[in-house]
PDB file of C-alpha atoms in Angstrom:
ATOM      1  CA  MET T  86       2.518 -27.544 -29.856  1.00 45.00           C
ATOM      2  CA  ALA T  87      -0.477 -26.898 -27.613  1.00 61.00           C
ATOM      3  CA  ASP T  88       1.622 -28.073 -24.672  1.00 77.00           C
ATOM      4  CA  GLU T  89       4.288 -25.433 -25.430  1.00 81.00           C
ATOM      5  CA  ALA T  90       1.615 -22.757 -25.861  1.00 82.00           C
ATOM      6  CA  ASN T  91       0.094 -23.671 -22.492  1.00 81.00           C
ATOM      7  CA  ARG T  92       3.504 -23.649 -20.851  1.00 83.00           C
ATOM      8  CA  ALA T  93       4.238 -20.203 -22.320  1.00 87.00           C
ATOM      9  CA  ALA T  94       0.811 -18.981 -21.175  1.00 87.00           C
ATOM     10  CA  PHE T  95       1.525 -20.329 -17.685  1.00 86.00           C
ATOM     11  CA  LEU T  96       4.857 -18.512 -17.524  1.00 87.00           C
ATOM     12  CA  GLU T  97       3.188 -15.278 -18.646  1.00 92.00           C
ATOM     13  CA  ILE T  98       0.429 -15.626 -16.056  1.00 91.00           C
ATOM     14  CA  GLN T  99       2.987 -16.474 -13.388  1.00 90.00           C
ATOM     15  CA  GLY T 100       4.968 -13.319 -14.268  1.00 93.00           C
ATOM     16  CA  ARG T 101       1.833 -11.165 -14.056  1.00 94.00           C
ATOM     17  CA  MET T 102       0.945 -12.717 -10.704  1.00 93.00           C
ATOM     18  CA  ILE T 103       4.392 -11.944  -9.304  1.00 94.00           C
ATOM     19  CA  GLU T 104       4.207  -8.374 -10.646  1.00 96.00           C
ATOM     20  CA  HIS T 105       0.726  -7.715  -9.217  1.00 96.00           C
ATOM     21  CA  THR T 106       1.618  -9.262  -5.865  1.00 95.00           C
ATOM     22  CA  ALA T 107       4.688  -7.030  -5.597  1.00 96.00           C
ATOM     23  CA  LYS T 108       2.578  -3.957  -6.430  1.00 96.00           C
ATOM     24  CA  LEU T 109       0.023  -4.983  -3.816  1.00 96.00           C
ATOM     25  CA  LYS T 110       2.706  -5.336  -1.142  1.00 97.00           C
ATOM     26  CA  GLN T 111       4.121  -1.933  -2.090  1.00 97.00           C
ATOM     27  CA  VAL T 112       0.705  -0.265  -1.797  1.00 97.00           C
ATOM     28  CA  GLN T 113       0.072  -1.970   1.552  1.00 97.00           C
ATOM     29  CA  THR T 114       3.424  -0.693   2.851  1.00 98.00           C
ATOM     30  CA  GLN T 115       2.623   2.830   1.668  1.00 97.00           C
ATOM     31  CA  MET T 116      -0.762   2.611   3.398  1.00 97.00           C
ATOM     32  CA  ARG T 117       0.871   1.535   6.674  1.00 98.00           C
ATOM     33  CA  ASN T 118       3.306   4.454   6.431  1.00 97.00           C
ATOM     34  CA  LYS T 119       0.499   6.928   5.789  1.00 97.00           C
ATOM     35  CA  GLU T 120      -1.512   5.477   8.679  1.00 97.00           C
ATOM     36  CA  GLY T 121       1.502   6.089  10.933  1.00 97.00           C
ATOM     37  CA  GLU T 122       1.833   9.676   9.683  1.00 97.00           C
ATOM     38  CA  LYS T 123      -1.876  10.221  10.239  1.00 97.00           C
ATOM     39  CA  LYS T 124      -1.688   8.862  13.778  1.00 98.00           C
ATOM     40  CA  ARG T 125       1.349  11.033  14.620  1.00 96.00           C
ATOM     41  CA  ALA T 126      -0.398  14.137  13.291  1.00 96.00           C
ATOM     42  CA  PHE T 127      -3.561  13.290  15.246  1.00 97.00           C
ATOM     43  CA  LEU T 128      -1.676  12.694  18.489  1.00 97.00           C
ATOM     44  CA  THR T 129       0.353  15.895  18.030  1.00 95.00           C
ATOM     45  CA  LEU T 130      -2.881  17.834  17.507  1.00 96.00           C
ATOM     46  CA  GLU T 131      -4.338  16.263  20.640  1.00 96.00           C
ATOM     47  CA  GLU T 132      -1.318  17.513  22.588  1.00 94.00           C
ATOM     48  CA  LEU T 133      -1.342  20.998  21.031  1.00 94.00           C
ATOM     49  CA  ARG T 134      -5.050  21.801  21.426  1.00 93.00           C
ATOM     50  CA  PRO T 135      -5.153  22.057  25.246  1.00 94.00           C
ATOM     51  CA  LEU T 136      -2.209  24.487  25.291  1.00 93.00           C
ATOM     52  CA  SER T 137      -2.978  28.166  25.634  1.00 92.00           C
ATOM     53  CA  ASP T 138      -2.400  30.318  22.563  1.00 90.00           C
ATOM     54  CA  ASP T 139       0.450  32.204  24.219  1.00 89.00           C
ATOM     55  CA  SER T 140       2.398  29.024  25.069  1.00 90.00           C
ATOM     56  CA  ASN T 141       5.856  28.677  23.612  1.00 92.00           C
ATOM     57  CA  THR T 142       5.718  25.926  21.002  1.00 94.00           C
ATOM     58  CA  TYR T 143       8.641  24.644  19.020  1.00 94.00           C
ATOM     59  CA  LYS T 144       8.953  22.998  15.647  1.00 93.00           C
ATOM     60  CA  SER T 145      11.651  20.416  15.072  1.00 91.00           C
ATOM     61  CA  ILE T 146      13.815  21.160  12.053  1.00 92.00           C
ATOM     62  CA  GLY T 147      16.557  18.601  11.674  1.00 93.00           C
ATOM     63  CA  THR T 148      18.452  18.561  14.955  1.00 95.00           C
ATOM     64  CA  SER T 149      17.301  21.997  16.096  1.00 96.00           C
ATOM     65  CA  PHE T 150      14.053  23.476  17.355  1.00 94.00           C
ATOM     66  CA  VAL T 151      12.516  26.726  16.163  1.00 95.00           C
ATOM     67  CA  LEU T 152       9.990  28.773  18.099  1.00 95.00           C
ATOM     68  CA  GLU T 153       6.677  28.810  16.208  1.00 94.00           C
ATOM     69  CA  PRO T 154       3.245  30.141  17.142  1.00 94.00           C
ATOM     70  CA  LYS T 155       0.798  27.445  18.213  1.00 94.00           C
ATOM     71  CA  SER T 156      -1.576  28.346  15.359  1.00 93.00           C
ATOM     72  CA  VAL T 157       1.098  27.585  12.749  1.00 94.00           C
ATOM     73  CA  LEU T 158       1.862  24.184  14.264  1.00 95.00           C
ATOM     74  CA  VAL T 159      -1.839  23.326  14.519  1.00 95.00           C
ATOM     75  CA  LYS T 160      -2.401  24.253  10.861  1.00 96.00           C
ATOM     76  CA  GLU T 161       0.585  22.158   9.779  1.00 96.00           C
ATOM     77  CA  GLN T 162      -0.626  19.124  11.721  1.00 96.00           C
ATOM     78  CA  GLU T 163      -4.179  19.515  10.404  1.00 97.00           C
ATOM     79  CA  GLN T 164      -2.783  19.693   6.866  1.00 97.00           C
ATOM     80  CA  LYS T 165      -0.681  16.575   7.460  1.00 97.00           C
ATOM     81  CA  LEU T 166      -3.781  14.817   8.767  1.00 97.00           C
ATOM     82  CA  LYS T 167      -5.822  15.808   5.695  1.00 97.00           C
ATOM     83  CA  ASP T 168      -3.006  14.884   3.306  1.00 97.00           C
ATOM     84  CA  SER T 169      -2.606  11.485   4.957  1.00 97.00           C
ATOM     85  CA  GLU T 170      -6.345  10.794   4.762  1.00 97.00           C
ATOM     86  CA  THR T 171      -6.394  11.757   1.080  1.00 97.00           C
ATOM     87  CA  ALA T 172      -3.355   9.584   0.346  1.00 97.00           C
ATOM     88  CA  ILE T 173      -4.861   6.649   2.243  1.00 97.00           C
ATOM     89  CA  ALA T 174      -8.113   6.941   0.274  1.00 97.00           C
ATOM     90  CA  SER T 175      -6.167   7.018  -2.993  1.00 97.00           C
ATOM     91  CA  LEU T 176      -4.027   4.056  -1.958  1.00 97.00           C
ATOM     92  CA  GLN T 177      -7.148   2.133  -0.918  1.00 97.00           C
ATOM     93  CA  THR T 178      -8.563   2.632  -4.416  1.00 97.00           C
ATOM     94  CA  SER T 179      -5.279   1.424  -5.916  1.00 97.00           C
ATOM     95  CA  LYS T 180      -5.239  -1.552  -3.572  1.00 97.00           C
ATOM     96  CA  GLU T 181      -8.761  -2.580  -4.583  1.00 97.00           C
ATOM     97  CA  TYR T 182      -7.851  -2.278  -8.272  1.00 97.00           C
ATOM     98  CA  ILE T 183      -4.716  -4.396  -7.838  1.00 97.00           C
ATOM     99  CA  GLU T 184      -6.653  -6.989  -5.826  1.00 96.00           C
ATOM    100  CA  LYS T 185      -9.116  -7.260  -8.723  1.00 97.00           C
ATOM    101  CA  GLN T 186      -6.194  -7.761 -11.109  1.00 96.00           C
ATOM    102  CA  VAL T 187      -4.762 -10.481  -8.854  1.00 95.00           C
ATOM    103  CA  ALA T 188      -8.156 -12.205  -8.726  1.00 96.00           C
ATOM    104  CA  GLU T 189      -8.372 -12.047 -12.535  1.00 96.00           C
ATOM    105  CA  VAL T 190      -4.899 -13.551 -12.914  1.00 94.00           C
ATOM    106  CA  GLU T 191      -5.790 -16.301 -10.432  1.00 93.00           C
ATOM    107  CA  SER T 192      -8.927 -17.025 -12.447  1.00 94.00           C
ATOM    108  CA  ASN T 193      -6.897 -17.187 -15.654  1.00 91.00           C
ATOM    109  CA  LEU T 194      -4.449 -19.554 -13.988  1.00 88.00           C
ATOM    110  CA  ARG T 195      -7.224 -21.849 -12.742  1.00 89.00           C
ATOM    111  CA  GLU T 196      -8.789 -21.854 -16.193  1.00 90.00           C
ATOM    112  CA  LEU T 197      -5.474 -22.745 -17.820  1.00 86.00           C
ATOM    113  CA  LEU T 198      -4.811 -25.557 -15.351  1.00 83.00           C
ATOM    114  CA  ASN T 199      -8.336 -26.924 -15.815  1.00 86.00           C
ATOM    115  CA  GLN T 200      -7.838 -26.920 -19.608  1.00 84.00           C
ATOM    116  CA  ASP T 201      -4.551 -28.795 -19.411  1.00 80.00           C
ATOM    117  CA  PRO T 202      -4.461 -31.341 -16.560  1.00 78.00           C
ATOM    118  CA  ALA T 203      -1.062 -32.575 -17.747  1.00 77.00           C
ATOM    119  CA  LEU T 204       0.404 -29.118 -17.183  1.00 78.00           C
ATOM    120  CA  ALA T 205      -1.207 -29.013 -13.744  1.00 73.00           C
ATOM    121  CA  ARG T 206       0.346 -32.378 -12.845  1.00 77.00           C
ATOM    122  CA  GLN T 207       3.717 -31.249 -14.157  1.00 77.00           C
ATOM    123  CA  ILE T 208       3.588 -28.079 -12.062  1.00 75.00           C
ATOM    124  CA  MET T 209       2.475 -29.975  -8.974  1.00 75.00           C
ATOM    125  CA  SER T 210       5.332 -32.455  -9.384  1.00 77.00           C
ATOM    126  CA  MET T 211       7.927 -29.653  -9.327  1.00 72.00           C
ATOM    127  CA  THR T 212       9.566 -29.040  -5.967  1.00 58.00           C
ATOM    128  CA  VAL T 213      10.943 -25.736  -4.812  1.00 56.00           C
ATOM    129  CA  MET T 214      14.338 -25.985  -3.170  1.00 49.00           C
TER     130      MET T 214
END
């Protein structure tokens, strides 16, 4: 009976590990995307700043370009930069939380396998094909 309980506990822990790992990968992907957005906004700002205020600047909307004042484009890029930084900070907090959850699940798994060496041997003898 204890063997079945340990096996069920292992399957539950394994499911949580898979779930947390998937969440972690998703957050990391979102962070990479936001980093790219932040870099694009920064580089666009770097290109806009040296231009004179009376320069013709255009905003891309779909497949067309619309004439916009430089100040409007600068404000938009600064806002994108701020939004990206805020999102990255939030995602970093989420990432740290999920990493703690993963560490806790790993600890639970180690504890379970140390309690039941037979289960550990059985798992180690399984081959993935």
